[in-house]
XYZ file of N, CA and C in Angstrom:
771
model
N 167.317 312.737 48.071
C 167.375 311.356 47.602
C 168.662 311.155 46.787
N 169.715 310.007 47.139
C 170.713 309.899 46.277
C 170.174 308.297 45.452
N 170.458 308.728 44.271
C 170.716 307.301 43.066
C 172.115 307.168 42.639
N 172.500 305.990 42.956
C 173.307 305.560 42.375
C 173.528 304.137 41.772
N 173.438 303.803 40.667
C 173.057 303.064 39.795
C 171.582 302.753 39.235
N 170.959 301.377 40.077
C 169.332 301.263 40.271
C 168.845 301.241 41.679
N 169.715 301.824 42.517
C 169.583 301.719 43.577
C 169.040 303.357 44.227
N 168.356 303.763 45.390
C 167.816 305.000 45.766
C 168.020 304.651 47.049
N 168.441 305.876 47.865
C 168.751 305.883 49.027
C 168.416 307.439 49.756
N 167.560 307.340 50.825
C 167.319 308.878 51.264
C 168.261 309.051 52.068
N 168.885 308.649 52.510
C 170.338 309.104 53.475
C 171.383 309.604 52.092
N 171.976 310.668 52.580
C 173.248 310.949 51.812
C 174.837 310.788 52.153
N 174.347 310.023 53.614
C 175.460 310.258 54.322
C 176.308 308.188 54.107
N 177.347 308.144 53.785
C 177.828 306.944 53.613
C 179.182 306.775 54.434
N 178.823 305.996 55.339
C 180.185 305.690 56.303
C 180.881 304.385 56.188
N 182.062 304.628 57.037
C 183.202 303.684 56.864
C 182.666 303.121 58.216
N 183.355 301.665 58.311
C 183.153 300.791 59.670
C 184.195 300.983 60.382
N 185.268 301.170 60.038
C 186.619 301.189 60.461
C 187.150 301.679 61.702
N 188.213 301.285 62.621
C 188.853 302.264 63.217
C 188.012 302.458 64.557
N 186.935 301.863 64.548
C 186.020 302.207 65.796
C 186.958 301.542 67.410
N 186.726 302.119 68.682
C 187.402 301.410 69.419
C 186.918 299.874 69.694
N 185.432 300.239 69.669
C 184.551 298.517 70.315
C 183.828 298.905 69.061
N 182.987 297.658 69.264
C 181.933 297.086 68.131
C 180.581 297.542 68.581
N 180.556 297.933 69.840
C 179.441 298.584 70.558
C 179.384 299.924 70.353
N 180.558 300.700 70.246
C 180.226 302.366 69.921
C 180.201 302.198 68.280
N 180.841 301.123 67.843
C 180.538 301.359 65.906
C 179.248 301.092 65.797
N 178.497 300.252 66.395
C 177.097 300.049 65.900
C 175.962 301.258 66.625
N 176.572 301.683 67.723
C 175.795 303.060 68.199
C 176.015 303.806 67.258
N 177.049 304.567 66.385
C 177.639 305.494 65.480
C 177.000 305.214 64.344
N 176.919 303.942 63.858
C 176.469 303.564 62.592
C 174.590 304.418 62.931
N 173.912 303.837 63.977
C 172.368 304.158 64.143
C 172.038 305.129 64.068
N 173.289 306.015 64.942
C 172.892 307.845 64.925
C 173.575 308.476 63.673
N 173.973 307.509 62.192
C 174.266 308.483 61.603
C 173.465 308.834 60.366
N 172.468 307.437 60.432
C 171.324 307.357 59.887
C 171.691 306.961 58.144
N 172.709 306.116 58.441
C 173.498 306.227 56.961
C 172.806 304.444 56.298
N 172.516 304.426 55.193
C 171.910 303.385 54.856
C 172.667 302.772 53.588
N 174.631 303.330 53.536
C 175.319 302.388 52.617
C 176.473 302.667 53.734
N 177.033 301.359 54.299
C 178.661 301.194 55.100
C 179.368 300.423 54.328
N 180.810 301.066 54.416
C 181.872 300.856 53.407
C 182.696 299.993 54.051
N 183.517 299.008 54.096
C 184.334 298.166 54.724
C 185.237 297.815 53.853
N 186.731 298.033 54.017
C 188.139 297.271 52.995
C 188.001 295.732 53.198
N 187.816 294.940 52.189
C 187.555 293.563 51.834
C 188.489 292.811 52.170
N 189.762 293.323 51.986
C 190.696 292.373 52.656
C 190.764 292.063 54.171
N 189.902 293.200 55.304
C 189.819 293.039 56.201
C 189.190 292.169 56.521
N 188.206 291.541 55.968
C 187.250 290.398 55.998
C 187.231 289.384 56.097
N 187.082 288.443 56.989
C 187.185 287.072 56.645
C 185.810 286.715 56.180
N 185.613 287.325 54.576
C 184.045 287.400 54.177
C 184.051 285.143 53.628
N 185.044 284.785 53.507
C 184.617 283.104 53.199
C 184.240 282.467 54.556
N 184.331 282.771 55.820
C 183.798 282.663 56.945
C 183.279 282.902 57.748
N 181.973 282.728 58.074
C 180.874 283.863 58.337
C 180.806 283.540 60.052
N 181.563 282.415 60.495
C 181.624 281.923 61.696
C 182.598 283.012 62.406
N 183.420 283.348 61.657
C 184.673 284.101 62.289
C 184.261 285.601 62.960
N 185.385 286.313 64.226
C 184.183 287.351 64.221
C 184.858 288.628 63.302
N 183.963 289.522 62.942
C 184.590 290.618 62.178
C 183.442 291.703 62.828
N 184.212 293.012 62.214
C 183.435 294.352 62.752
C 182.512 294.750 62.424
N 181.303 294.151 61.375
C 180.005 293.792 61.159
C 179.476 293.139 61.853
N 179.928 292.500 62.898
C 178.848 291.250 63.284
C 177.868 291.616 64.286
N 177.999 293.608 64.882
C 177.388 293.883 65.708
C 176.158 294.471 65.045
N 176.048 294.537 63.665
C 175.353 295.199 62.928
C 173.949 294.493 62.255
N 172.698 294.410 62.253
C 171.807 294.110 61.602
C 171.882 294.325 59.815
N 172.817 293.544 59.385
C 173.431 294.061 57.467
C 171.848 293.811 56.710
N 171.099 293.536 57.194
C 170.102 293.637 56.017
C 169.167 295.268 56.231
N 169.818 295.537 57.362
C 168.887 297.463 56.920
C 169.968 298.093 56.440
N 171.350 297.520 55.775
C 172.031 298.455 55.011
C 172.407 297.569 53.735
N 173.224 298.771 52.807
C 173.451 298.379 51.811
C 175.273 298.413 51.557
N 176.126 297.022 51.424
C 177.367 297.087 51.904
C 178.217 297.671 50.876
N 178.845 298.422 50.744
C 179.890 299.021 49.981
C 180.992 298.494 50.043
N 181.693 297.402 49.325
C 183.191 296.979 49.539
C 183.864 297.770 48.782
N 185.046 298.011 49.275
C 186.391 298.465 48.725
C 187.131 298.036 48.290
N 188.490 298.508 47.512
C 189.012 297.934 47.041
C 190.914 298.762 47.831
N 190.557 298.994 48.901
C 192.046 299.563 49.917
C 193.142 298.437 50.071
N 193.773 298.731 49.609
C 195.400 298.047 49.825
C 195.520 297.838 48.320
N 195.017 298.030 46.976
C 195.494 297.719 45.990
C 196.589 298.808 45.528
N 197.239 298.428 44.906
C 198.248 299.264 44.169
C 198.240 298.890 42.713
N 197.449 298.470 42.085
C 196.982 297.968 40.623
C 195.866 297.608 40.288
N 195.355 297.644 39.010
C 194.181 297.444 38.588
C 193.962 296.001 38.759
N 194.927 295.393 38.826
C 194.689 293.747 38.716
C 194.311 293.715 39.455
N 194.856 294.351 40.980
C 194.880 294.019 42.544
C 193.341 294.391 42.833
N 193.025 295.247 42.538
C 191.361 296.107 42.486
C 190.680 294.806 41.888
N 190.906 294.534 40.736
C 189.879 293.680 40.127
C 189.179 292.379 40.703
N 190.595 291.909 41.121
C 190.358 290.416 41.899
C 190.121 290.862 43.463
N 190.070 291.824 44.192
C 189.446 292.371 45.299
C 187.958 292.304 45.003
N 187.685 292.963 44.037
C 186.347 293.361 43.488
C 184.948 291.875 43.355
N 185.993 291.066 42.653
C 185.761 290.034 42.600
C 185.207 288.768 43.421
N 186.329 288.996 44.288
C 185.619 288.117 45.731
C 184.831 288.506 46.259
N 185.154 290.382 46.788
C 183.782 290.410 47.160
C 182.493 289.701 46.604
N 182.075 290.172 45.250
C 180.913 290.110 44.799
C 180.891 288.612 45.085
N 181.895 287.545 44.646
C 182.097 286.152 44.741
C 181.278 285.552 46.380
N 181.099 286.482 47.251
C 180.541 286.117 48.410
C 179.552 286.740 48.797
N 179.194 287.449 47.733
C 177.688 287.814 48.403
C 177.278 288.818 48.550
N 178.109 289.727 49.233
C 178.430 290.740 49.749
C 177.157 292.098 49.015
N 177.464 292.240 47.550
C 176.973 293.471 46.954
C 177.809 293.226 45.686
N 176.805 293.832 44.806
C 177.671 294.176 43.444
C 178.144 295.465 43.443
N 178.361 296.303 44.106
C 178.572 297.604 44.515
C 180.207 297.565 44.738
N 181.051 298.642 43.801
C 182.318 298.237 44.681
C 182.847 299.930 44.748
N 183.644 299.950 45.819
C 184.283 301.362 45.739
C 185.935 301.120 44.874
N 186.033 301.385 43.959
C 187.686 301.423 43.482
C 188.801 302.190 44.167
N 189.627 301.349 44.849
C 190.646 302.649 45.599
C 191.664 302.158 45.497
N 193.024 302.584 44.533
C 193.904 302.357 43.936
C 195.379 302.881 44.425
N 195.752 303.166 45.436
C 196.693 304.136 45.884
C 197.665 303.787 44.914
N 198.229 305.450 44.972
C 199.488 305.202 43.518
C 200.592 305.991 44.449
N 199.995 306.701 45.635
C 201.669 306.750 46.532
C 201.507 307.077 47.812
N 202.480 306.122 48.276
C 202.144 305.565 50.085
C 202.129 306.689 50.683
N 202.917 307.893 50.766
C 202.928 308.992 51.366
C 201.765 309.626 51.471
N 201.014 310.274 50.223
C 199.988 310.942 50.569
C 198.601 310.501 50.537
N 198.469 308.636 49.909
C 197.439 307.887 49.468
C 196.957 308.118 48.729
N 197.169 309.269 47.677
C 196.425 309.886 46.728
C 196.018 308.672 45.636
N 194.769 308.693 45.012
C 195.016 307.474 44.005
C 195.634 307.609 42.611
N 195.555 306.348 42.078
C 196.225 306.167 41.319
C 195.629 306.355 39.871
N 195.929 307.753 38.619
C 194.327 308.071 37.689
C 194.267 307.248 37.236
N 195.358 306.574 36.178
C 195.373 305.497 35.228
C 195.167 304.295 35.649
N 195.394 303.572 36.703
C 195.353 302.643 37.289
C 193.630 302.304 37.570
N 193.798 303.428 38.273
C 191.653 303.670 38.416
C 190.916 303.749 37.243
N 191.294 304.024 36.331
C 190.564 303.952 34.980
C 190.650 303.021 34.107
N 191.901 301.651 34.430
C 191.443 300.440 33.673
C 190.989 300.160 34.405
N 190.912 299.581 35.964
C 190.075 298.656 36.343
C 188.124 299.200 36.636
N 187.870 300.360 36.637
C 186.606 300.298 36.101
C 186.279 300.230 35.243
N 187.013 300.085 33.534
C 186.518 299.771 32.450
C 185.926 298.343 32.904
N 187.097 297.522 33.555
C 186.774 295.941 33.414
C 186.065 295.897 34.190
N 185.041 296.135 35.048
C 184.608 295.694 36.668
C 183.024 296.668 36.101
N 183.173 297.717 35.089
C 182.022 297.508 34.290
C 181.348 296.925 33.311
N 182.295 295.761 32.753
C 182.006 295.241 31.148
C 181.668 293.783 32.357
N 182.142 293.615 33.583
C 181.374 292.742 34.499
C 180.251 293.039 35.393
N 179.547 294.199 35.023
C 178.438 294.447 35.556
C 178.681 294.896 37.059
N 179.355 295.465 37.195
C 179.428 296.351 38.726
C 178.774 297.436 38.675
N 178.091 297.780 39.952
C 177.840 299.504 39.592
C 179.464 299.682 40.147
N 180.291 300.896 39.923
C 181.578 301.000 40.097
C 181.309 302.711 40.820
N 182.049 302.769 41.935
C 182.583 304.280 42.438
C 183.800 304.587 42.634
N 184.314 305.208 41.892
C 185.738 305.310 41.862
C 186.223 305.923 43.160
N 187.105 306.041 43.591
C 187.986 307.137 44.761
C 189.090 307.914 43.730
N 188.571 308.963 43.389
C 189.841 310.418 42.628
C 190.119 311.319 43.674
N 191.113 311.568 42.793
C 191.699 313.500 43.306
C 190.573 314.450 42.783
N 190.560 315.250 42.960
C 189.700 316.353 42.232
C 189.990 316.772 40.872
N 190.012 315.628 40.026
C 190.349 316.249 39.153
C 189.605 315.898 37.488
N 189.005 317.265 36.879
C 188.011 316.866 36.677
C 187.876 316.587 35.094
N 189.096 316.413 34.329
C 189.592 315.718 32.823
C 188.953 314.384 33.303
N 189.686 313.605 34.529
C 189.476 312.526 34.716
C 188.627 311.766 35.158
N 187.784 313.100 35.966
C 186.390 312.933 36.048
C 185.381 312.391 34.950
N 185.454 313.524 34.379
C 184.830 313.400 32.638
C 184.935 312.088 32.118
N 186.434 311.425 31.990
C 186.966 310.245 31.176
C 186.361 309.400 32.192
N 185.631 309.491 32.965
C 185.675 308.183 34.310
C 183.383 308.109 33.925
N 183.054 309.548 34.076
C 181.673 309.385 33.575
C 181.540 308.514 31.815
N 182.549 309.234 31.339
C 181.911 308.554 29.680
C 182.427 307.256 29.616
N 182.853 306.304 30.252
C 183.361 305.058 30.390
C 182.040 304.490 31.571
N 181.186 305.148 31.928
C 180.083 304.849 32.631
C 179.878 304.432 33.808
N 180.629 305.453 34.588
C 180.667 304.481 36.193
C 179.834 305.095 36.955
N 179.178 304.812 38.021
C 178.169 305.046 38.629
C 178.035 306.319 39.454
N 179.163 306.983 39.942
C 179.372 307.788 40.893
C 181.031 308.596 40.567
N 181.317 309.945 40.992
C 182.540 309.874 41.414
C 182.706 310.210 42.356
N 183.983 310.042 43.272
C 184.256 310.028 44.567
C 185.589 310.874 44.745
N 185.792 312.199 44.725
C 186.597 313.487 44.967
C 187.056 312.917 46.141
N 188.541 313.543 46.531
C 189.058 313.294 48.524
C 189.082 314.195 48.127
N 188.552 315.044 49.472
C 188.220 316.575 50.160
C 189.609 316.835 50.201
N 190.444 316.022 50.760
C 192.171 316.532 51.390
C 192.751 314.352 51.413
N 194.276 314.537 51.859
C 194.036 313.254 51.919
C 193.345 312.784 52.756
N 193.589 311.092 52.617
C 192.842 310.351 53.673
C 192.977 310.277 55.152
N 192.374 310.657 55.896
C 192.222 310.674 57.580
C 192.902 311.610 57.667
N 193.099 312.671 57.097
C 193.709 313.981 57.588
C 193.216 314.855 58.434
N 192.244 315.585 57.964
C 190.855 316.007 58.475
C 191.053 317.453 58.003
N 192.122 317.850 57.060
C 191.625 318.874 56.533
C 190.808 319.474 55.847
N 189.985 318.862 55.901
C 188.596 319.243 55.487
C 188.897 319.530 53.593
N 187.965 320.719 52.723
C 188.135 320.807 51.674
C 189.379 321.744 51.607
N 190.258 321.411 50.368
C 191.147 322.397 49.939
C 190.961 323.413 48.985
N 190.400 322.471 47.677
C 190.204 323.007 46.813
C 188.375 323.655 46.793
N 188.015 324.402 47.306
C 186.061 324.345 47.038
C 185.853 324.850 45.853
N 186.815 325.570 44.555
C 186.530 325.791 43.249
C 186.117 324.906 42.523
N 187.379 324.174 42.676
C 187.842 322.735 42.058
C 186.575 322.046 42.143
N 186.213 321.828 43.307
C 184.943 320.276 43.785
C 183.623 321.051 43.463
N 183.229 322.982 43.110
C 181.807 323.132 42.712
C 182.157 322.672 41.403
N 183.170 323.309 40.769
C 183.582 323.160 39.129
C 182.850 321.503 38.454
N 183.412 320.139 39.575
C 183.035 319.162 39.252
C 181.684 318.628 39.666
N 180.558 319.538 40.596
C 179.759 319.003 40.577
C 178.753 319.391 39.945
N 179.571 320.991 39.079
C 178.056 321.752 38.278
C 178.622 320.807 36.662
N 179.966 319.510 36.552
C 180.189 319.291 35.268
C 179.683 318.088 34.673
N 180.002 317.225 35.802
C 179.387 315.775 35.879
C 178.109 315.620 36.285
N 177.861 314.054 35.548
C 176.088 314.111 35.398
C 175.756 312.763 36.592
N 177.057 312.560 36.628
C 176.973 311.306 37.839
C 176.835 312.140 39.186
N 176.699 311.255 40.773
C 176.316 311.920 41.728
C 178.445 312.156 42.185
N 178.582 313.028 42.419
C 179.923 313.500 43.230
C 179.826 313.333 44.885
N 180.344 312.341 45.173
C 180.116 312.279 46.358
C 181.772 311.953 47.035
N 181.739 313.089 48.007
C 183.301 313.566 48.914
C 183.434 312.634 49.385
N 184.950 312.699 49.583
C 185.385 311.045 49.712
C 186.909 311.472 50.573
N 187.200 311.524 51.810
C 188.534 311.394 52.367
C 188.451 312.830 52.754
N 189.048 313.121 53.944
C 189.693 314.131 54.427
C 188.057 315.315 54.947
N 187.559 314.674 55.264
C 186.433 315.297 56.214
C 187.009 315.786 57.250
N 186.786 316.648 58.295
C 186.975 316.097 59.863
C 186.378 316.930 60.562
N 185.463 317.591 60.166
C 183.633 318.468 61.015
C 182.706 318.664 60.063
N 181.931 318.582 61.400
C 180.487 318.930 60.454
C 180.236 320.123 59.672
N 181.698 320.974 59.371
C 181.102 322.182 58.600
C 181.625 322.017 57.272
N 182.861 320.850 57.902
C 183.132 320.478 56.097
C 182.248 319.691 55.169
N 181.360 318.652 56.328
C 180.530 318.357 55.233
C 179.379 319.461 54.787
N 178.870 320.267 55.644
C 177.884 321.112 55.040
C 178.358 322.006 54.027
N 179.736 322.446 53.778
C 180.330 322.864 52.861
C 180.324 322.098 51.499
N 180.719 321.161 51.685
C 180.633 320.087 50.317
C 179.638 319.551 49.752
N 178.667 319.920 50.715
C 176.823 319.896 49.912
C 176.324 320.619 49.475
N 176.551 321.811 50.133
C 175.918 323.543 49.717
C 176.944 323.436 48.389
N 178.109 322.944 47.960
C 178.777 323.354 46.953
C 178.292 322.082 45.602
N 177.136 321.279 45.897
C 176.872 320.221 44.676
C 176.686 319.322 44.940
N 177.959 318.882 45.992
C 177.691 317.247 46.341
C 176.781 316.650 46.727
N 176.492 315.131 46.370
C 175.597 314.785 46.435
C 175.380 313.395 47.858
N 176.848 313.460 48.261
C 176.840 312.484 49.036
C 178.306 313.005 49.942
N 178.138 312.251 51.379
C 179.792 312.593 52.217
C 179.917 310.975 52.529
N 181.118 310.936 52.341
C 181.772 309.301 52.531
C 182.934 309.484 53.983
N 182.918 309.112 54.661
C 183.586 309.489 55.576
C 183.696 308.274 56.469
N 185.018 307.915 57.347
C 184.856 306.975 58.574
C 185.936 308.068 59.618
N 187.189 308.546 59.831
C 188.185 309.014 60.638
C 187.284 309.583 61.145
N 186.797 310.712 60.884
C 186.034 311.799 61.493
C 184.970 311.295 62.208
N 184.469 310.694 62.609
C 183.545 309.915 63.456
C 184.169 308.745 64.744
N 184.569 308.329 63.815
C 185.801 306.769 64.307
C 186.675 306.933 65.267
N 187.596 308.496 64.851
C 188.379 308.731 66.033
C 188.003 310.061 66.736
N 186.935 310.403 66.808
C 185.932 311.540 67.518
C 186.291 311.486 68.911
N 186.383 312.111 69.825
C 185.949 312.037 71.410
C 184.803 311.330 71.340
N 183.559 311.512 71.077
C 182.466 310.977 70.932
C 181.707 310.702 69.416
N 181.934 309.050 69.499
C 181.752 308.894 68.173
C 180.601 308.927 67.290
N 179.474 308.907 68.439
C 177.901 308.568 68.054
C 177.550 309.827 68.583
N 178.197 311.152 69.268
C 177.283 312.356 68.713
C 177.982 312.746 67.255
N 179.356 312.544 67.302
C 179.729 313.324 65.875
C 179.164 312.610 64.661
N 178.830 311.212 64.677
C 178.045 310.543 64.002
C 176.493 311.266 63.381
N 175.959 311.540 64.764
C 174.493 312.628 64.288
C 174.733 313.832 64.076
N 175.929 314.884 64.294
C 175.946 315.994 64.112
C 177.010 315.838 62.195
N 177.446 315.090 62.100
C 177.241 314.818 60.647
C 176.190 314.662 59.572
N 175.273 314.058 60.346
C 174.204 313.954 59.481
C 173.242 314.780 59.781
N 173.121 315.325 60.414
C 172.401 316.913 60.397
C 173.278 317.764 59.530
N 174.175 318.077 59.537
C 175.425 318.829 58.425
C 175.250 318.684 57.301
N 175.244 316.960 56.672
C 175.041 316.672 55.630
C 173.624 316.970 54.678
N 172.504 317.180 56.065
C 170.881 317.411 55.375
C 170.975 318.943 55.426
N 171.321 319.535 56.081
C 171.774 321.185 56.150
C 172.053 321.441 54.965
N 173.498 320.931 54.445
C 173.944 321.509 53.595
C 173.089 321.452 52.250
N 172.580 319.731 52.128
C 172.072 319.856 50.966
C 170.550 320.895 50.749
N 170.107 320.825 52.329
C 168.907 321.919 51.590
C 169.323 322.957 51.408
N 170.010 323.785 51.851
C 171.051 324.619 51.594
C 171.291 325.006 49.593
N 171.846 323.787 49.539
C 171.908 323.567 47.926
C 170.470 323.556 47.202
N 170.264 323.103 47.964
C 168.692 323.064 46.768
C 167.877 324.776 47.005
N 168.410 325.064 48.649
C 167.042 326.511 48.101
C 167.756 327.360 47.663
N 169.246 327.437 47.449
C 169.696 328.592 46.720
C 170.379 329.782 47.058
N 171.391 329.532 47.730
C 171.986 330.773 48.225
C 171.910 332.355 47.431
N 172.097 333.516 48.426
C 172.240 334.606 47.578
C 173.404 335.025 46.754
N 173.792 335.835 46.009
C 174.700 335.950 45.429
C 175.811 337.083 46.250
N 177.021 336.665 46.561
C 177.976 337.481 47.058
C 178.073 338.733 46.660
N 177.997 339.852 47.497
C 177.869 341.112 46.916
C 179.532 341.927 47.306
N 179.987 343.013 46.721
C 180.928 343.604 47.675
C 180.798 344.310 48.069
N 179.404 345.201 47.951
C 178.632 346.498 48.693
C 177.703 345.885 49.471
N 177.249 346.851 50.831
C 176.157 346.284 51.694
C 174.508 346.739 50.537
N 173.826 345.615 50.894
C 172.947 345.876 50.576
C 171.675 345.404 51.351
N 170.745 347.035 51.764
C 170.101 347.202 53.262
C 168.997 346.144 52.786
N 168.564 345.426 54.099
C 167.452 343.977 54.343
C 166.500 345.078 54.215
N 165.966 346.304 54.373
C 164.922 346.806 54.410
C 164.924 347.879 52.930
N 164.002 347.743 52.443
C 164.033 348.604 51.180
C 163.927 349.895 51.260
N 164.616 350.975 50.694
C 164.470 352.645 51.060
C 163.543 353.173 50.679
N 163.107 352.182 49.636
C 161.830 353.205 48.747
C 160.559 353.056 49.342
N 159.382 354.279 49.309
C 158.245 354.185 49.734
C 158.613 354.236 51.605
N 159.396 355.037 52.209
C 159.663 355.073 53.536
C 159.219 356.567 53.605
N 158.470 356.569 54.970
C 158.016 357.897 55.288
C 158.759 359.011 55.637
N 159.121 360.124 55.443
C 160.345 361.197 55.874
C 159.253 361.383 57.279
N 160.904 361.242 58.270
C 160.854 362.411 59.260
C 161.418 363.771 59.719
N 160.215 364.418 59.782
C 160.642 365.264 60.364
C 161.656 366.097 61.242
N 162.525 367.271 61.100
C 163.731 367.010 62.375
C 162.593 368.239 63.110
């Protein structure tokens, strides 16, 4: 079960709409991935016109819960008043903060990301940031009270999967919010990796979106993603550097030569 804010969700898995070829394999992808929050960049939207068509419209939006973004900002201002309209239309009070601070690698932007969720919480957002792995800013981003944080595995649409896996257990045994991976997925072993290591959620659209097949990698994600987390919950063994035999020596009968 993930919480984030007052909200509960038994899917852990949260996808992007994006990038799909038709509107017919995004809404097949969306069904088999069993994901019950989709993320969409707001500026893509013609959300003041509901007549117009956009890449939701193949979708039944009341069995999900919409996640807007805040992609193409390069400032907190730019985030804020993104943030804004959304909620201004309806959409969700839910916003993802994504601040790029440099075009090359998209990495975000810390400071930039950390005024505009002060303000976008003193307006009652639940707020999820998009960070680097990094976990001072982590810390400063929980005690300012935001709902979630959101680590990139690697950059965005890369698909190098995790870089750092110290780094991302470090932040999910530190923070009390849910850590949920955010960018640079691109198989199902990276997400089962990033669950078995804490996380509490995989955010992902490339890795599905531009798949050979988008609606099996869609379900073989979310089998990955429930893998990993039971995984996490029953407890792996502890790494040894000697073998140590599955059958116990003691109380074994001698034979005879």
């Amino acid at each position: 079960m993930l919480k984030i804010g007052n909200k509960t969700f038994q899917s852990h898995f949260l996808l992007g709409t994006g990038k799909f070829k038709t509107l017919d394999i995004q809404k097949k992808a969306v069904e088999a991935s069993g994901a019950e929050i989709l993320t969409f960049a707001v500026r893509r939207m013609n959300i003041f016109k509901p007549d117009q068509p956009n890449f939701l419209e193949q979708l039944d939006l009341k069995k999900y819960t919409l996640l807007p973004n805040t992609a193409g900002s390069k400032t907190a201002e730019e985030a804020i008043r993104t943030a804004r309209l959304a909620k201004a239309s309806g959409l969700c009070d839910m916003i993802k903060v994504e601040i790029v601070g440099d075009d090359q690698t998209l990495l975000p932007d810390p400071f930039e990301t950390l005024k505009a969720c002060k303000v976008l919480l003193n307006e009652g957002f639940t707020v999820l940031p998009y960070v680097s792995d990094d976990l001072v800013l982590a810390q400063r981003l929980e005690r300012v009270g935001v709902h979630a944080i959101m680590p990139g595995a690697s950059p965005i649409g890369s698909g190098q999967g995790i870089l750092n896996p110290v780094q991302l257990q470090m932040l999910t045994e530190t923070v009390h919010v849910p850590v949920i991976v955010d960018a640079g997925i691109g198989s199902p072993a990276d997400t089962a990796l990033a669950m078995s290591l804490g996380a509490q959620g995989i955010l992902l659209n490339s890795a599905v979106s531009r798949a050979k097949d988008p609606v099996k990698m869609a379900r073989a994600m979310k089998l990955a993603i429930e893998a990993g987390r039971l995984g996490f919950e029953a407890g792996r063994i502890p790494r040894k550097a000697v073998a140590v035999p599955s059958s116990p020596t003691e109380g074994m009968s001698a034979i005879d030569q």
